[in-house]
mmCIF file of C-alpha atoms in Angstrom:
data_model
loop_
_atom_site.group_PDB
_atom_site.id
_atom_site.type_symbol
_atom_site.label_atom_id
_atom_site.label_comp_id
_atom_site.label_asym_id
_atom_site.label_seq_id
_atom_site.Cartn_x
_atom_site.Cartn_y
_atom_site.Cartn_z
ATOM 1 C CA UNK A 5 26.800 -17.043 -52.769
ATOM 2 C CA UNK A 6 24.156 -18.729 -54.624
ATOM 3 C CA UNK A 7 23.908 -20.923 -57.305
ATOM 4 C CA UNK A 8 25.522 -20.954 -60.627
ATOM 5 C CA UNK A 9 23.329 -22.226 -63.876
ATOM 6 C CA UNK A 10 23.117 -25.221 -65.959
ATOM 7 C CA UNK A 11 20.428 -23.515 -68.475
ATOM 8 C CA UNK A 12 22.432 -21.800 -71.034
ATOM 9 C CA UNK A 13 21.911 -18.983 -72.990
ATOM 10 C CA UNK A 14 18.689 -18.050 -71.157
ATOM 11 C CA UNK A 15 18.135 -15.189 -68.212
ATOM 12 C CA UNK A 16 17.783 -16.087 -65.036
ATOM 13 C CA UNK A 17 14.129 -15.507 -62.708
ATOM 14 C CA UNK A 18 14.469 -15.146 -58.604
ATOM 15 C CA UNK A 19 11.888 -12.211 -56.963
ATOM 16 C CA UNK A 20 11.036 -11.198 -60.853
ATOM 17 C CA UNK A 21 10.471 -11.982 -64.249
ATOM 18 C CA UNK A 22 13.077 -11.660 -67.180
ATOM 19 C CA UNK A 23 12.504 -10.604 -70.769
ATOM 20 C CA UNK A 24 12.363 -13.518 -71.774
ATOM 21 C CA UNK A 25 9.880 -15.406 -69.774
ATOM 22 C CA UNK A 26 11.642 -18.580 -70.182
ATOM 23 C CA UNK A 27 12.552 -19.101 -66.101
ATOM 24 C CA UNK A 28 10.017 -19.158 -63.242
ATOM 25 C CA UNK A 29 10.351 -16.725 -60.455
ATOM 26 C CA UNK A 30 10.190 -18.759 -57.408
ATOM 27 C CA UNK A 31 10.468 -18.017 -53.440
ATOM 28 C CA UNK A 32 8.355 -16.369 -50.700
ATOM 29 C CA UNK A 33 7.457 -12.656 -50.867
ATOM 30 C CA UNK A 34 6.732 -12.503 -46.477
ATOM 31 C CA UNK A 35 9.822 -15.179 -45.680
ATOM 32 C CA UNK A 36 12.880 -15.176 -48.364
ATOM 33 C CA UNK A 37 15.652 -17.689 -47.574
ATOM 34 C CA UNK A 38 16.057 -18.894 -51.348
ATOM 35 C CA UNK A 39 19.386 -18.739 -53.183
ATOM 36 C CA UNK A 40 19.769 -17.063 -56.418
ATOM 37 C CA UNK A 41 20.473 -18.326 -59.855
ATOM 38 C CA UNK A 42 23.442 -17.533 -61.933
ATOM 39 C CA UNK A 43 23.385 -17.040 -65.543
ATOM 40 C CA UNK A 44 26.034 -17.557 -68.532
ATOM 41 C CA UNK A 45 26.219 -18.329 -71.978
ATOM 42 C CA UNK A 46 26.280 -21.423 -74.216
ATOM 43 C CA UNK A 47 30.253 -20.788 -75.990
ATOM 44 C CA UNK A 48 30.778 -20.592 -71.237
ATOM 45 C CA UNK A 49 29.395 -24.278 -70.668
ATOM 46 C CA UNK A 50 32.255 -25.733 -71.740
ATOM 47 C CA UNK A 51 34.250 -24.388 -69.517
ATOM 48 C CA UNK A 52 31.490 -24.067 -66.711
ATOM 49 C CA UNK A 53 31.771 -20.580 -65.942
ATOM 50 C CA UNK A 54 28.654 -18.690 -65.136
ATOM 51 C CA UNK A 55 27.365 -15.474 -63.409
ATOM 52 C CA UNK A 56 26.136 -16.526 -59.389
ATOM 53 C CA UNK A 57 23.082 -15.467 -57.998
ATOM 54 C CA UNK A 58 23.374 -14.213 -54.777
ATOM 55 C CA UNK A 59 23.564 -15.971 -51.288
ATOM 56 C CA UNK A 60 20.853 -15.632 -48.282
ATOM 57 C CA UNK A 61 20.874 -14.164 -45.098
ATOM 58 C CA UNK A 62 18.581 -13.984 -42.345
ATOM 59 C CA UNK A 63 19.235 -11.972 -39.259
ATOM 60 C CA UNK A 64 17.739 -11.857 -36.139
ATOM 61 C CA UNK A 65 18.079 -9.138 -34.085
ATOM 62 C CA UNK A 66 16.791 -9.094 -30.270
ATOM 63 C CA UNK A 67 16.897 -5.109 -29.771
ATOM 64 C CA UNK A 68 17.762 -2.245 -32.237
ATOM 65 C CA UNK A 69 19.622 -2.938 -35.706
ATOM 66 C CA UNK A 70 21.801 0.315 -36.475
ATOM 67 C CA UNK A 71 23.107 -0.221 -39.884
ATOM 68 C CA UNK A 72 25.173 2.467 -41.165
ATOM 69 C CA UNK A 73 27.282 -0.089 -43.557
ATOM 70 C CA UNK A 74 25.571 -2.545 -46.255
ATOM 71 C CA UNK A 75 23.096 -6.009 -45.845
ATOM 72 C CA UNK A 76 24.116 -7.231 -49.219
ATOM 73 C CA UNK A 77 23.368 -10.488 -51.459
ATOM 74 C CA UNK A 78 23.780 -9.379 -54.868
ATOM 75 C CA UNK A 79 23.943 -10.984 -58.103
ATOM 76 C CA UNK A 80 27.856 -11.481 -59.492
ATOM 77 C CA UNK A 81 29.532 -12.133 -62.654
ATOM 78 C CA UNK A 82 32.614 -14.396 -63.289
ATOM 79 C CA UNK A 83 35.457 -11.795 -64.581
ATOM 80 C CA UNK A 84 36.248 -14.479 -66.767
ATOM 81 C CA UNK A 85 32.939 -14.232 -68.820
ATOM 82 C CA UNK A 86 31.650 -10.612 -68.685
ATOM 83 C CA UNK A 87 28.276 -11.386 -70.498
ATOM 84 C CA UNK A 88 26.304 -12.545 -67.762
ATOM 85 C CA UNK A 89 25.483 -12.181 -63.931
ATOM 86 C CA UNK A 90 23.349 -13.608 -61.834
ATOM 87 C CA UNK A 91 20.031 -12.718 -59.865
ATOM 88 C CA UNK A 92 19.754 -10.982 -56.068
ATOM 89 C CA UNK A 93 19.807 -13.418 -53.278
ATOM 90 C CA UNK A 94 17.867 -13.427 -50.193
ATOM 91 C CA UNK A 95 17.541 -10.979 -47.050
ATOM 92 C CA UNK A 96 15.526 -11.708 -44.372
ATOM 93 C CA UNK A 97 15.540 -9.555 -40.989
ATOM 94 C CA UNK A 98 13.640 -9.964 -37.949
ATOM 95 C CA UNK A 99 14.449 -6.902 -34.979
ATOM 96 C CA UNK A 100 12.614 -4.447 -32.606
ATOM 97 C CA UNK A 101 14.000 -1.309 -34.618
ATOM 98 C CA UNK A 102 16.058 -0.611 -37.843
ATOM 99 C CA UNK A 103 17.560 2.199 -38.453
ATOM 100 C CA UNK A 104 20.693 3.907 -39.575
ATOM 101 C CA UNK A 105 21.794 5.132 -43.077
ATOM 102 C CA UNK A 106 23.100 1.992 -44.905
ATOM 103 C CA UNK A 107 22.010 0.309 -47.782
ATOM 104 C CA UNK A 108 20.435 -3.341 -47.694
ATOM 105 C CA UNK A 109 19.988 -4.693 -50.821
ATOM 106 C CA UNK A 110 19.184 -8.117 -52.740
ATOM 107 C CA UNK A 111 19.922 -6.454 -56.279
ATOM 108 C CA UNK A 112 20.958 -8.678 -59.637
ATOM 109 C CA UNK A 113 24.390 -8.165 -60.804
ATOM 110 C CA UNK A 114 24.836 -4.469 -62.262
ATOM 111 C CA UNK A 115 25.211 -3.964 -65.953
ATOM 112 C CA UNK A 116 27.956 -1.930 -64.713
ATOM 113 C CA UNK A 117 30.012 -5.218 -64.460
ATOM 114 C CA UNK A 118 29.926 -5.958 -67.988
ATOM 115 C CA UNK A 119 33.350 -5.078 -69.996
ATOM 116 C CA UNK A 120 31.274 -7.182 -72.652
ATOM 117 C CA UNK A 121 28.915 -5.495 -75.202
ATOM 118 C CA UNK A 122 27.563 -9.007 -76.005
ATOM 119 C CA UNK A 123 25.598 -9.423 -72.920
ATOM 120 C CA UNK A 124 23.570 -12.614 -73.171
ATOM 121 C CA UNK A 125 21.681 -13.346 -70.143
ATOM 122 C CA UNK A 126 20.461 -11.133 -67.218
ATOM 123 C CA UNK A 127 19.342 -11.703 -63.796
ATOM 124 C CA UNK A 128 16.225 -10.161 -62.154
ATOM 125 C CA UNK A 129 16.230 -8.523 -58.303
ATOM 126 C CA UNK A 130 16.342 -11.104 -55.457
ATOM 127 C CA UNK A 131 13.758 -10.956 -52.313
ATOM 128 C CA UNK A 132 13.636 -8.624 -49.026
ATOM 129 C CA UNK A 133 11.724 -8.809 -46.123
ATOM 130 C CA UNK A 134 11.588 -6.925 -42.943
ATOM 131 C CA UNK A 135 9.752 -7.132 -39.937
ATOM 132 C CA UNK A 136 10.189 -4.488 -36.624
ATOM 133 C CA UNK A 137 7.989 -3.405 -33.773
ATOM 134 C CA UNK A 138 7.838 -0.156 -34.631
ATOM 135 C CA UNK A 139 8.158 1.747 -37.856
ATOM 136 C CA UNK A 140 11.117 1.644 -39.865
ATOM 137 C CA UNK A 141 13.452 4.034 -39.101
ATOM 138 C CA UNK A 142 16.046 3.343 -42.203
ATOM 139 C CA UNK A 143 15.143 4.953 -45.278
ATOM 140 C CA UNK A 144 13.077 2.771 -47.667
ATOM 141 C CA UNK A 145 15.137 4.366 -50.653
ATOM 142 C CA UNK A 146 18.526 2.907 -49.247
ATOM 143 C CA UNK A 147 16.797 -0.986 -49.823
ATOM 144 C CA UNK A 148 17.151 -1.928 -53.319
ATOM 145 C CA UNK A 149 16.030 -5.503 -55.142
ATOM 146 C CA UNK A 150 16.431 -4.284 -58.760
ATOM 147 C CA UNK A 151 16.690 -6.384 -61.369
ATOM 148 C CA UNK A 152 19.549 -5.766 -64.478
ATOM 149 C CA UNK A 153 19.201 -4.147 -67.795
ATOM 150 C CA UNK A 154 21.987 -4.044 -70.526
ATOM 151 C CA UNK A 155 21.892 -2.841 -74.427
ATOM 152 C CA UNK A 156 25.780 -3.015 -75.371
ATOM 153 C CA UNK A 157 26.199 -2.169 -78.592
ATOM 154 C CA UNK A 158 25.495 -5.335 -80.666
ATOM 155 C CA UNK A 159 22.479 -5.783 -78.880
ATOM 156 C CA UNK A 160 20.753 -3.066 -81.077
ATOM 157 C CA UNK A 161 17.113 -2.383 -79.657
ATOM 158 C CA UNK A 162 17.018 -5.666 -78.066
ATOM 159 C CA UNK A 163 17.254 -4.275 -75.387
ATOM 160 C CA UNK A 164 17.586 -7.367 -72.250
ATOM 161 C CA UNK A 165 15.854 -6.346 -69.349
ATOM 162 C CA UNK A 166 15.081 -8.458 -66.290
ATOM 163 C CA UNK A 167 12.928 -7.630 -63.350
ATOM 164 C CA UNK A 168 12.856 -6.119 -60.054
ATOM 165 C CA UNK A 169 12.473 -8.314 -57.182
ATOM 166 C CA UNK A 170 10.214 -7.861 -53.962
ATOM 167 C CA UNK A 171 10.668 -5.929 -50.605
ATOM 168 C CA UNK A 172 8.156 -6.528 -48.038
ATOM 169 C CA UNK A 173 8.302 -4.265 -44.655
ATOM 170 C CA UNK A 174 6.337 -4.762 -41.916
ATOM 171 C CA UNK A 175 5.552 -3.407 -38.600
ATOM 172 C CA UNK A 176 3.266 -3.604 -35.372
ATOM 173 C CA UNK A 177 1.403 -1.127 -36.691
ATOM 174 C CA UNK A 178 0.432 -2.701 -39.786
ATOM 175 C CA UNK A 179 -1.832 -6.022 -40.069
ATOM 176 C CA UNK A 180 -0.574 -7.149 -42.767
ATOM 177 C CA UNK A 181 2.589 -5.143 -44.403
ATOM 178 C CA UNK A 182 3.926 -3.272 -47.383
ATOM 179 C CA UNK A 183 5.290 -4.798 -50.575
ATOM 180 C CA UNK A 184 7.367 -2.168 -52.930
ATOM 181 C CA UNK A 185 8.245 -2.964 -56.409
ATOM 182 C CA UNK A 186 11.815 -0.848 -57.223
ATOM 183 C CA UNK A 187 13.502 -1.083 -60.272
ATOM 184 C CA UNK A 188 16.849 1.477 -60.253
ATOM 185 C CA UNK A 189 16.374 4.621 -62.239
ATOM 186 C CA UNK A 190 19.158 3.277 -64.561
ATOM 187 C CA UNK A 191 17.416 -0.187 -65.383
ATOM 188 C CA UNK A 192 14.018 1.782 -65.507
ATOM 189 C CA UNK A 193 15.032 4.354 -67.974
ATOM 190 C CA UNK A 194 16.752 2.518 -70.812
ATOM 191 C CA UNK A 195 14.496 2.231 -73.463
ATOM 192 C CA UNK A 196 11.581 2.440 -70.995
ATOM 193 C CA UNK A 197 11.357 -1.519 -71.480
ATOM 194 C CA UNK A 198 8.887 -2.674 -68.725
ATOM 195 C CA UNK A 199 9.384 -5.613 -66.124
ATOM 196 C CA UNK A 200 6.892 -7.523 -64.087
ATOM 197 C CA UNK A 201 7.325 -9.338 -60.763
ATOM 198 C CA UNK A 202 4.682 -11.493 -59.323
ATOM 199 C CA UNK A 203 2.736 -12.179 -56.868
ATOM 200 C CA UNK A 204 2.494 -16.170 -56.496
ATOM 201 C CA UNK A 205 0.037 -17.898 -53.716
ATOM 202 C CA UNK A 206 -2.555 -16.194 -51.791
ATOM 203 C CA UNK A 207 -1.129 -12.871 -50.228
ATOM 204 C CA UNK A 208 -2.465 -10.252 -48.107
ATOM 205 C CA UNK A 209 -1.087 -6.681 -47.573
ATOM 206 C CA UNK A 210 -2.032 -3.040 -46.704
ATOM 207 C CA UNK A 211 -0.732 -1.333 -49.669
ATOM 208 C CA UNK A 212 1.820 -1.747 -52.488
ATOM 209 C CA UNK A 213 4.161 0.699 -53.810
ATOM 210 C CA UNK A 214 5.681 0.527 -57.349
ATOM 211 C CA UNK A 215 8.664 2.397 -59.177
ATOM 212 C CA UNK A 216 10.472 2.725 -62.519
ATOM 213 C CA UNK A 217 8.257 0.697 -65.438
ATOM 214 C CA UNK A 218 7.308 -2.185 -62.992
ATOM 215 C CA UNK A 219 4.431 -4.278 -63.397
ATOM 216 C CA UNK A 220 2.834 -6.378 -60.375
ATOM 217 C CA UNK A 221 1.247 -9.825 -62.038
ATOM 218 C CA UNK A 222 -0.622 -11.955 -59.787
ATOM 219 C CA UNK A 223 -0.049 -15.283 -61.760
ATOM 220 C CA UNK A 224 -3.074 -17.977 -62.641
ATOM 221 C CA UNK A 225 -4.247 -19.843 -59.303
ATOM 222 C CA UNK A 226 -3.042 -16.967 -56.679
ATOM 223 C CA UNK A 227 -4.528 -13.865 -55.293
ATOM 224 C CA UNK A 228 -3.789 -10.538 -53.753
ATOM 225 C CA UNK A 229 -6.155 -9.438 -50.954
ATOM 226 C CA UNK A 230 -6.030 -5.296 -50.199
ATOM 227 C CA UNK A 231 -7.842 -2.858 -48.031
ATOM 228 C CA UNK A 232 -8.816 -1.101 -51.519
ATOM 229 C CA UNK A 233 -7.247 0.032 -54.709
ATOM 230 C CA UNK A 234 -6.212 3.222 -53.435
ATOM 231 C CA UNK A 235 -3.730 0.825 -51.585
ATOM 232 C CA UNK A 236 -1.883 0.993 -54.717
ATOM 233 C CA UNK A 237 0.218 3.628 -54.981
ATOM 234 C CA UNK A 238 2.638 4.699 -58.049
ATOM 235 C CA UNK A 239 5.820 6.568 -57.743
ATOM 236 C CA UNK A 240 5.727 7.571 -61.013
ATOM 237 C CA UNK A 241 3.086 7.332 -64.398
ATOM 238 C CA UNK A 242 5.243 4.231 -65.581
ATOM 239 C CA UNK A 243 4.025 2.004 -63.021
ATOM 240 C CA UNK A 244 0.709 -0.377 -62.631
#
């Protein structure tokens, strides 16, 4: 697991930025080993309960990874104080081949958790990467780095919305690799609320993909080198 917090009352930022824009998102985009950061309440510090982000993992494979289980380092929330959860850890996998029909995934805590309608503080999506020789034979949908939504019913149309994190993929037959932006239909779609993740340092890739009211900001100081615009590709209209 990763860490729990110390900064109350305020959302936690791994891979993504929260609606609050009160934590930086910090880590590597091409070479994630960061913990995440847990999140709670200020009537929890007292007792020093919190959400925990979730833990890293790097795996290094010398032939073919078949994964037909789960790679998981998810955000999790302390049963004892169902108002907050933490961000998505880490993932980082090196191998000749991937395939299979498992899930990886570096997601915050769910909203799901919550048996709270007074959600305070919400976690965004953790960091991926992947590197193969050849082309990734593992469907891209079944890799997930969402960050967590939540409107319980005192929160009204304050809606708390945190965002996704960042899954980069590459292969031999790319020079520089793919970053996707995912948030989960469910986080996407309530109250169409849109999230940003950034892009922090100089990076170069082939192409980015986004999904579900995500925003890609390239912070003050750092760039983002493509091929060409039309490297950027949408999923859907509520992306850019």
């Amino acid at each position: 697991y990763g860490f729990p917090t110390t900064n109350y009352n305020v959302s936690q930022s791994y891979g993504g930025f929260t609606h609050e824009g009160k934590t930086s998102p910090y880590g590597s985009i091409k070479e994630p080993f960061d913990l995440g950061m847990g999140c709670s309440s200020q009537s929890d510090q007292k007792n020093q309960k919190s959400g925990i982000g979730g833990g890293a993992i790097k795996l290094t494979i010398g032939g073919e990874l078949i994964n037909n289980g789960s790679i998981v380092a998810l955000g999790t929330i302390d049963k004892n104080v169902p108002r907050s959860g933490g961000t998505g850890g880490s993932i980082w996998i090196v191998a000749e081949q991937i395939s299979g029909s498992g899930k990886i995934d570096a997601s915050a805590c769910p909203s799901t958790e919550f048996t709270s309608d007074q959600a305070v503080s919400v976690g965004s999506g953790g960091r991926i990467a992947i590197y193969t020789d050849a082309p990734l034979q593992l469907p891209v949908e079944n890799i997930a780095c969402s960050g967590m939504a939540y409107s319980g019913l005192n929160q009204g149309s304050k809606t708390k919305v945190s965002g996704p994190g960042t899954i980069y993929i590459y292969d031999s037959t790319q020079e520089n690799g793919t970053l996707y932006v995912k948030q989960s239909p469910s986080v996407a779609t309530l109250n169409n609320v849109y999230t940003s993740t950034p892009v922090v340092g100089n990076i170069a890739l082939d192409a980015v993909v986004m999904h579900g009211y995500t925003q890609l900001r390239v912070v003050e100081g750092s760039s983002l080198t493509l091929p060409s615009l039309s490297a950027v590709t949408s999923l859907n209209q509520e992306s850019n």
